[in-house]
Every structure is written in structure tokens, then in C-alpha cells.
Amino acid sequence: MRIVFMGTPEFAVGTLQALEEGGYNVVAVVTQPDKPVGRHGSVLRAPAVKVYAEEHGIPVMQPEKMKDAGFVEQLRSYNADLQVVVAFRMQPEVVWAMPRLGTFNVHAALLPQYRGAAPINWAIINGETRTGVTTFFLDHDIDTGRIIMQKPFDIPDDADVEYVYDGLMALGAKAAVETIEKIIENNGEIETLPQEDMIPVGETLKGAPKIYKETCEIDWTGTAKQVHDFVRGLSPVPGAHGKIVTEDGTEMEVKIYKGKVTEQSADGMTPGTIVREKKHLYMATGEGLYEVLSLQAAGKKRMDAISFMNGLR
């Protein structure tokens, strides 16, 4: 079976590596163009998938536009039986409908919940205790295709994005391999489930839109638990941020990476008020005190709360 793999970040490398090490015939890789980095954008950084593919001698395509005629023709020349997509952009029908066995995607959530670009972040932000991975065949809309397979993954109360990311990367690779085996055994004639059949009557679907800087600003009027989930849902990247104003009026932008919910009350305190108590740094929320354990001031290194307070004498 000839397979074309599509993906960009490290998350996708987990599946590509599983296919390569499993002896599957990956004939080419499609990924995003190299990204300008640095102060002046003068340095180009290759996507993680490209780096891995080139290290293993797999041809790489990096189209600017997926509908470009030259790219479509080049893709067709690889005569793929199946295309596997992990953490990649939306494809036009001329691309996803090309292989005789179709194109399936590995999505880091239990669809139909958390369709979108940032499912891991939003599952944690919303305080979910379970997420997972889903494989599904692509169709015209984003993350709406017929489901092939799902595998659940538990989210511990103190888990951050890094923990869930690593867990789902490994689980997604396993699901991809099992999905391919299922397709091979049945020559593509496999049973799938429409997502609309999985939505209970009256249930509201939670989306997973792309994360922007404005998304990451902490709302201290929520409960301490909501603040806690928000912080770990953005840690370590891009990081939940807020602004500290000291008694002399100095403003300081900070990112908070880790904290915990306390049993202490914040009654009578304005949400966002800093409470410094010996070796502890608390923030008043709309309900309860949230203890900050790890943070980073603009222009400084990440540090624990005690070191941060020592620098604010």
C-alpha cells in the first residue's frame, strides 16, 4: 500500500515515525512551507515533519496553496492508495478524494466534541477529565467526517498541555496504525459512524478554535478552579498571562505556568488582588484563592513564586 503522509508539528512526527518504523510504505510527505523566524525573519525553520522525513529519505512537498495545479499534479504522481493526515491544514476535495482508499485524519479529541485547531488546550481549559483521539475520513467540512476509531485518554487534575500532548501523540500514532491495518484487511470497505449520530439530543458541542494572545489573558473573576484549568490549559505554550501592578504603580506583564486551588476564601477581596503570605503567593479569584507556583515576568526567566517575590522587595 502506497501512503502519503500529511502533517507539520512534532505531534504529527509521532505518527509518521510509527509508520516508518512499522515498515509501512510512506512514499511522500506533505507539510507546511518553512517558517521565517528571528527578529528580522531572515532565518527559515523547517517543520518537524520535514526534518524527520528528510532524515529518513522520504520525499517532501511544501505547497503554498493546496489547490495549486502543479502541487496537485505532483501529488497525483505518487499514486497513493491512502493518505494519512495529522495536525495539518484543511485540504480541498481534489486532494482528499484522490487516493482510492480515501484520506483519514487523526484528531486529538473525542469527536464530535472539540472540533478545531486547539482541541488539547480547550479540553483542559474546560476542566475535562477525559479526552482522546479520533480517526475519521475527511469530507468537505473541518473535523466532521465519518468516524473510524476512537481511543480515550484520562486527564489528571494537575495535568498541563505538555502532559496531554505527549500522551495523545503516542495514542494517536497507535490509532493511526490500527486504522491502516483495518483498512488493509477490509480493502477500504470498513464500517464507520456518522458524527451526527453521536450527538445526544439537546447537547451543545464544544469547539476548539485557534489560540491567540487575547485568548490567553486570565479572567480572575472566575473561580479558583476555573483559573487553575485555564493556566494549565495554556502551559507551557503559549502561557496564560496577566498584569501585576505593584504598590508604587509599576505595571509588569507576567505569564503563569503552574498553580493550585486552595481551600482559602477570598471573601471581600477584589478578584485579581495579590496576597503575599510568607512563602506563598496567592491571587484572589471570584471564588477562593489561587496559589501561583511558577511564573515568568516579561524579559525574565521562568521562576518559582518565592524567587519572584524575593525580586519584588
CSV table of C-alpha atoms in Angstrom, one decimal:
chain,number,residue,atom,x,y,z
A,1,MET,CA,0.0,0.0,0.0
A,2,ARG,CA,1.4,3.4,-1.0
A,3,ILE,CA,0.8,6.0,1.7
A,4,VAL,CA,1.2,9.8,1.5
A,5,PHE,CA,1.5,11.4,5.0
A,6,MET,CA,0.4,15.0,5.7
A,7,GLY,CA,1.4,16.9,8.9
A,8,THR,CA,3.5,19.7,10.3
A,9,PRO,CA,4.4,19.8,14.0
A,10,GLU,CA,6.1,17.5,16.4
A,11,PHE,CA,2.7,16.0,17.3
A,12,ALA,CA,2.5,14.6,13.7
A,13,VAL,CA,6.0,13.2,13.9
A,14,GLY,CA,4.8,10.6,16.4
A,15,THR,CA,2.5,9.0,13.8
A,16,LEU,CA,5.0,9.4,10.9
A,17,GLN,CA,7.7,7.7,13.0
A,18,ALA,CA,5.3,4.8,13.9
A,19,LEU,CA,4.6,4.3,10.2
A,20,GLU,CA,8.2,4.4,9.2
A,21,GLU,CA,9.4,2.1,12.0
A,22,GLY,CA,6.4,-0.2,11.3
A,23,GLY,CA,7.6,-0.8,7.7
A,24,TYR,CA,4.7,1.0,6.0
A,25,ASN,CA,5.3,2.3,2.5
A,26,VAL,CA,5.3,6.1,3.0
A,27,VAL,CA,6.1,7.3,-0.4
A,28,ALA,CA,6.0,11.1,0.3
A,29,VAL,CA,5.2,13.7,2.9
A,30,VAL,CA,3.3,16.9,2.6
A,31,THR,CA,3.9,19.7,5.1
A,32,GLN,CA,3.8,23.4,5.5
A,33,PRO,CA,6.5,25.7,3.9
A,34,ASP,CA,9.5,26.6,6.1
A,35,LYS,CA,8.6,29.4,8.5
A,36,PRO,CA,10.6,32.6,8.9
A,37,VAL,CA,11.9,33.1,12.4
A,38,GLY,CA,14.2,35.5,14.2
A,39,ARG,CA,14.0,39.2,14.7
A,40,HIS,CA,14.0,40.0,11.0
A,41,GLY,CA,12.6,36.8,9.7
A,42,SER,CA,15.8,36.1,7.9
A,43,VAL,CA,16.1,32.5,9.1
A,44,LEU,CA,13.8,29.8,7.8
A,45,ARG,CA,12.8,27.0,10.2
A,46,ALA,CA,11.7,23.6,8.7
A,47,PRO,CA,8.6,21.9,10.1
A,48,ALA,CA,9.3,19.0,12.4
A,49,VAL,CA,7.7,16.6,9.9
A,50,LYS,CA,10.0,17.8,7.1
A,51,VAL,CA,13.1,17.3,9.3
A,52,TYR,CA,12.1,13.7,10.2
A,53,ALA,CA,11.2,12.9,6.6
A,54,GLU,CA,14.5,14.1,5.2
A,55,GLU,CA,16.4,12.2,7.8
A,56,HIS,CA,14.7,9.1,6.6
A,57,GLY,CA,14.9,9.7,2.9
A,58,ILE,CA,11.2,10.4,2.3
A,59,PRO,CA,10.3,12.9,-0.5
A,60,VAL,CA,8.8,16.2,0.9
A,61,MET,CA,6.3,18.5,-0.7
A,62,GLN,CA,5.6,22.0,0.8
A,63,PRO,CA,2.9,23.7,-1.2
A,64,GLU,CA,1.9,27.3,-0.5
A,65,LYS,CA,-1.6,26.5,-1.7
A,66,MET,CA,-3.2,23.1,-1.7
A,67,LYS,CA,-5.2,23.8,-4.8
A,68,ASP,CA,-2.1,24.8,-6.9
A,69,ALA,CA,-2.2,22.8,-10.1
A,70,GLY,CA,1.5,22.0,-10.0
A,71,PHE,CA,1.2,20.5,-6.5
A,72,VAL,CA,-1.9,18.5,-7.3
A,73,GLU,CA,-0.2,17.0,-10.3
A,74,GLN,CA,2.9,16.2,-8.3
A,75,LEU,CA,0.8,14.6,-5.5
A,76,ARG,CA,-1.0,12.5,-8.1
A,77,SER,CA,2.3,11.3,-9.5
A,78,TYR,CA,2.9,9.4,-6.2
A,79,ASN,CA,-0.2,7.2,-6.9
A,80,ALA,CA,-1.1,6.9,-3.2
A,81,ASP,CA,-3.6,4.3,-2.2
A,82,LEU,CA,-4.2,6.1,1.1
A,83,GLN,CA,-3.4,9.5,2.7
A,84,VAL,CA,-2.9,10.0,6.5
A,85,VAL,CA,-3.3,13.4,8.0
A,86,VAL,CA,-2.2,14.6,11.4
A,87,ALA,CA,-2.2,18.2,12.6
A,88,PHE,CA,-2.4,19.8,9.1
A,89,ARG,CA,-4.4,22.4,7.3
A,90,MET,CA,-7.7,21.8,5.6
A,91,GLN,CA,-7.5,20.1,2.2
A,92,PRO,CA,-9.6,20.7,-0.9
A,93,GLU,CA,-11.7,17.8,-2.3
A,94,VAL,CA,-9.3,17.3,-5.2
A,95,VAL,CA,-6.6,16.4,-2.6
A,96,TRP,CA,-8.5,14.3,0.0
A,97,ALA,CA,-10.6,12.4,-2.6
A,98,MET,CA,-7.5,11.5,-4.7
A,99,PRO,CA,-6.5,8.1,-3.2
A,100,ARG,CA,-8.6,5.0,-4.0
A,101,LEU,CA,-9.0,4.3,-0.3
A,102,GLY,CA,-9.5,7.9,0.8
A,103,THR,CA,-7.9,10.1,3.3
A,104,PHE,CA,-8.2,9.8,7.1
A,105,ASN,CA,-7.3,12.3,9.8
A,106,VAL,CA,-6.0,11.7,13.4
A,107,HIS,CA,-7.7,14.3,15.6
A,108,ALA,CA,-6.6,14.9,19.3
A,109,ALA,CA,-10.1,14.8,20.8
A,110,LEU,CA,-13.2,12.6,21.0
A,111,LEU,CA,-15.2,13.9,18.1
A,112,PRO,CA,-17.7,15.4,17.6
A,113,GLN,CA,-16.6,17.4,20.7
A,114,TYR,CA,-13.7,19.8,20.2
A,115,ARG,CA,-13.6,20.3,16.5
A,116,GLY,CA,-10.9,22.8,15.6
A,117,ALA,CA,-7.3,23.8,15.8
A,118,ALA,CA,-6.6,23.6,19.5
A,119,PRO,CA,-8.5,20.6,21.0
A,120,ILE,CA,-5.9,19.7,23.7
A,121,ASN,CA,-5.9,23.3,25.1
A,122,TRP,CA,-9.6,23.7,25.2
A,123,ALA,CA,-10.3,20.3,26.8
A,124,ILE,CA,-8.0,21.2,29.7
A,125,ILE,CA,-9.3,24.8,29.9
A,126,ASN,CA,-12.9,23.5,30.2
A,127,GLY,CA,-11.9,21.1,33.0
A,128,GLU,CA,-12.5,17.9,31.1
A,129,THR,CA,-11.3,14.7,32.9
A,130,ARG,CA,-11.2,12.7,29.7
A,131,THR,CA,-10.2,13.3,26.1
A,132,GLY,CA,-8.7,11.0,23.4
A,133,VAL,CA,-8.0,10.6,19.7
A,134,THR,CA,-10.3,10.0,16.8
A,135,THR,CA,-9.6,8.7,13.3
A,136,PHE,CA,-12.1,9.7,10.7
A,137,PHE,CA,-12.4,10.1,6.9
A,138,LEU,CA,-12.1,13.6,5.6
A,139,ASP,CA,-15.0,15.3,3.9
A,140,HIS,CA,-16.0,18.8,2.9
A,141,ASP,CA,-16.1,20.4,6.4
A,142,ILE,CA,-13.5,20.6,9.1
A,143,ASP,CA,-13.5,17.6,11.5
A,144,THR,CA,-16.9,16.4,10.6
A,145,GLY,CA,-16.2,13.2,8.6
A,146,ARG,CA,-17.3,9.6,9.4
A,147,ILE,CA,-15.6,8.2,12.5
A,148,ILE,CA,-13.4,5.1,12.1
A,149,MET,CA,-12.0,4.7,15.6
A,150,GLN,CA,-11.7,6.4,19.0
A,151,LYS,CA,-9.3,5.9,21.9
A,152,PRO,CA,-9.9,7.6,25.3
A,153,PHE,CA,-7.3,9.3,27.4
A,154,ASP,CA,-7.7,10.4,31.1
A,155,ILE,CA,-6.7,13.9,32.1
A,156,PRO,CA,-5.3,14.1,35.7
A,157,ASP,CA,-6.4,17.2,37.8
A,158,ASP,CA,-3.0,18.8,37.6
A,159,ALA,CA,-2.0,17.8,34.0
A,160,ASP,CA,-0.9,20.6,31.7
A,161,VAL,CA,-0.9,20.7,27.9
A,162,GLU,CA,2.6,19.1,27.7
A,163,TYR,CA,1.4,16.0,29.5
A,164,VAL,CA,-1.7,15.5,27.4
A,165,TYR,CA,0.1,16.4,24.2
A,166,ASP,CA,2.7,13.7,24.8
A,167,GLY,CA,0.1,11.2,25.8
A,168,LEU,CA,-2.1,11.9,22.8
A,169,MET,CA,0.8,11.9,20.4
A,170,ALA,CA,1.6,8.3,21.3
A,171,LEU,CA,-2.0,7.3,21.4
A,172,GLY,CA,-2.7,8.9,18.0
A,173,ALA,CA,0.2,7.0,16.4
A,174,LYS,CA,-1.3,3.8,17.8
A,175,ALA,CA,-4.7,4.6,16.5
A,176,ALA,CA,-3.3,5.5,13.0
A,177,VAL,CA,-1.5,2.2,12.7
A,178,GLU,CA,-4.6,0.2,13.8
A,179,THR,CA,-6.8,2.2,11.4
A,180,ILE,CA,-4.4,1.5,8.5
A,181,GLU,CA,-4.5,-2.2,9.4
A,182,LYS,CA,-8.3,-2.2,9.5
A,183,ILE,CA,-8.4,-0.5,6.0
A,184,ILE,CA,-5.9,-3.0,4.6
A,185,GLU,CA,-7.8,-6.1,6.0
A,186,ASN,CA,-11.0,-4.9,4.5
A,187,ASN,CA,-9.6,-3.2,1.3
A,188,GLY,CA,-11.2,0.1,2.4
A,189,GLU,CA,-14.7,-1.3,3.0
A,190,ILE,CA,-14.9,-0.6,6.7
A,191,GLU,CA,-17.7,0.3,9.0
A,192,THR,CA,-17.8,4.0,10.0
A,193,LEU,CA,-20.1,6.1,12.2
A,194,PRO,CA,-21.6,9.5,11.2
A,195,GLN,CA,-20.8,12.1,13.8
A,196,GLU,CA,-24.3,13.4,13.8
A,197,ASP,CA,-25.4,10.0,15.3
A,198,MET,CA,-23.1,10.6,18.3
A,199,ILE,CA,-24.6,13.9,19.4
A,200,PRO,CA,-27.3,13.4,22.1
A,201,VAL,CA,-30.4,15.4,21.7
A,202,GLY,CA,-30.0,18.9,23.3
A,203,GLU,CA,-26.2,18.5,23.8
A,204,THR,CA,-24.1,21.5,22.9
A,205,LEU,CA,-20.9,20.8,21.1
A,206,LYS,CA,-17.7,22.5,22.5
A,207,GLY,CA,-15.4,23.9,19.9
A,208,ALA,CA,-11.6,24.2,19.8
A,209,PRO,CA,-10.8,27.4,18.0
A,210,LYS,CA,-7.2,28.6,17.4
A,211,ILE,CA,-5.5,30.2,20.4
A,212,TYR,CA,-4.5,33.9,20.1
A,213,LYS,CA,-2.7,36.2,22.6
A,214,GLU,CA,-6.0,37.8,23.6
A,215,THR,CA,-7.3,34.3,24.3
A,216,CYS,CA,-4.6,33.8,27.0
A,217,GLU,CA,-5.5,36.7,29.3
A,218,ILE,CA,-6.6,35.4,32.7
A,219,ASP,CA,-10.1,36.3,33.9
A,220,TRP,CA,-9.7,36.5,37.7
A,221,THR,CA,-13.5,36.8,38.2
A,222,GLY,CA,-13.9,33.1,37.6
A,223,THR,CA,-13.5,30.5,40.4
A,224,ALA,CA,-10.0,29.4,41.5
A,225,LYS,CA,-10.7,26.0,39.8
A,226,GLN,CA,-11.5,27.8,36.5
A,227,VAL,CA,-8.3,29.9,36.8
A,228,HIS,CA,-6.4,26.7,37.5
A,229,ASP,CA,-7.8,24.9,34.5
A,230,PHE,CA,-7.1,28.0,32.3
A,231,VAL,CA,-3.5,28.2,33.4
A,232,ARG,CA,-2.7,24.5,32.8
A,233,GLY,CA,-4.6,24.5,29.5
A,234,LEU,CA,-2.1,27.1,28.2
A,235,SER,CA,1.1,25.7,29.9
A,236,PRO,CA,3.8,25.7,28.9
A,237,VAL,CA,2.9,27.2,25.5
A,238,PRO,CA,1.7,29.9,24.8
A,239,GLY,CA,1.2,30.6,28.6
A,240,ALA,CA,-1.7,32.3,30.4
A,241,HIS,CA,-0.8,36.0,31.1
A,242,GLY,CA,-1.9,38.8,33.3
A,243,LYS,CA,-0.6,42.2,34.5
A,244,ILE,CA,0.7,42.8,38.0
A,245,VAL,CA,0.5,46.3,39.4
A,246,THR,CA,2.8,47.0,42.4
A,247,GLU,CA,2.0,49.4,45.2
A,248,ASP,CA,4.1,52.1,43.6
A,249,GLY,CA,2.1,51.8,40.4
A,250,THR,CA,4.6,49.8,38.4
A,251,GLU,CA,3.0,47.5,35.8
A,252,MET,CA,4.5,44.2,35.0
A,253,GLU,CA,3.4,41.6,32.4
A,254,VAL,CA,3.6,38.1,33.7
A,255,LYS,CA,2.9,34.6,32.4
A,256,ILE,CA,1.7,32.0,34.9
A,257,TYR,CA,2.6,28.4,34.2
A,258,LYS,CA,1.6,26.5,37.3
A,259,GLY,CA,-0.5,26.9,40.4
A,260,LYS,CA,-3.1,25.1,42.5
A,261,VAL,CA,-6.5,25.6,44.0
A,262,THR,CA,-6.6,26.3,47.7
A,263,GLU,CA,-9.3,25.9,50.3
A,264,GLN,CA,-8.9,29.5,51.5
A,265,SER,CA,-11.6,32.0,51.0
A,266,ALA,CA,-11.3,35.3,49.0
A,267,ASP,CA,-14.4,36.9,50.6
A,268,GLY,CA,-14.2,40.7,50.5
A,269,MET,CA,-11.3,40.7,48.1
A,270,THR,CA,-11.4,42.2,44.6
A,271,PRO,CA,-10.6,39.4,42.0
A,272,GLY,CA,-7.1,39.9,40.9
A,273,THR,CA,-5.8,41.1,44.2
A,274,ILE,CA,-2.3,39.8,45.1
A,275,VAL,CA,-2.0,38.1,48.5
A,276,ARG,CA,1.6,37.6,49.7
A,277,GLU,CA,1.8,35.3,52.8
A,278,LYS,CA,5.3,34.3,53.9
A,279,LYS,CA,6.5,31.9,51.2
A,280,HIS,CA,3.2,31.8,49.3
A,281,LEU,CA,1.8,33.9,46.5
A,282,TYR,CA,-1.9,33.9,46.1
A,283,MET,CA,-4.3,35.6,43.7
A,284,ALA,CA,-7.9,36.4,44.7
A,285,THR,CA,-10.5,35.0,42.3
A,286,GLY,CA,-14.2,35.3,42.1
A,287,GLU,CA,-14.4,32.3,44.4
A,288,GLY,CA,-11.4,31.3,46.5
A,289,LEU,CA,-7.6,31.9,46.5
A,290,TYR,CA,-5.4,30.5,43.7
A,291,GLU,CA,-1.8,29.9,44.7
A,292,VAL,CA,0.8,30.7,42.0
A,293,LEU,CA,3.7,28.3,41.9
A,294,SER,CA,5.6,29.1,38.7
A,295,LEU,CA,5.6,32.3,36.6
A,296,GLN,CA,7.7,34.5,34.4
A,297,ALA,CA,7.9,38.3,34.2
A,298,ALA,CA,8.4,39.9,30.8
A,299,GLY,CA,12.1,39.8,29.9
A,300,LYS,CA,13.0,37.4,32.7
A,301,LYS,CA,13.4,33.7,33.1
A,302,ARG,CA,10.7,31.4,34.4
A,303,MET,CA,10.9,31.0,38.2
A,304,ASP,CA,9.1,29.8,41.2
A,305,ALA,CA,6.9,32.1,43.2
A,306,ILE,CA,9.4,32.5,46.1
A,307,SER,CA,12.2,33.7,43.8
A,308,PHE,CA,9.7,36.0,42.1
A,309,MET,CA,8.6,37.6,45.4
A,310,ASN,CA,12.2,38.0,46.5
A,311,GLY,CA,12.8,40.1,43.5
A,312,LEU,CA,9.9,42.4,44.4
A,313,ARG,CA,11.1,43.6,47.7
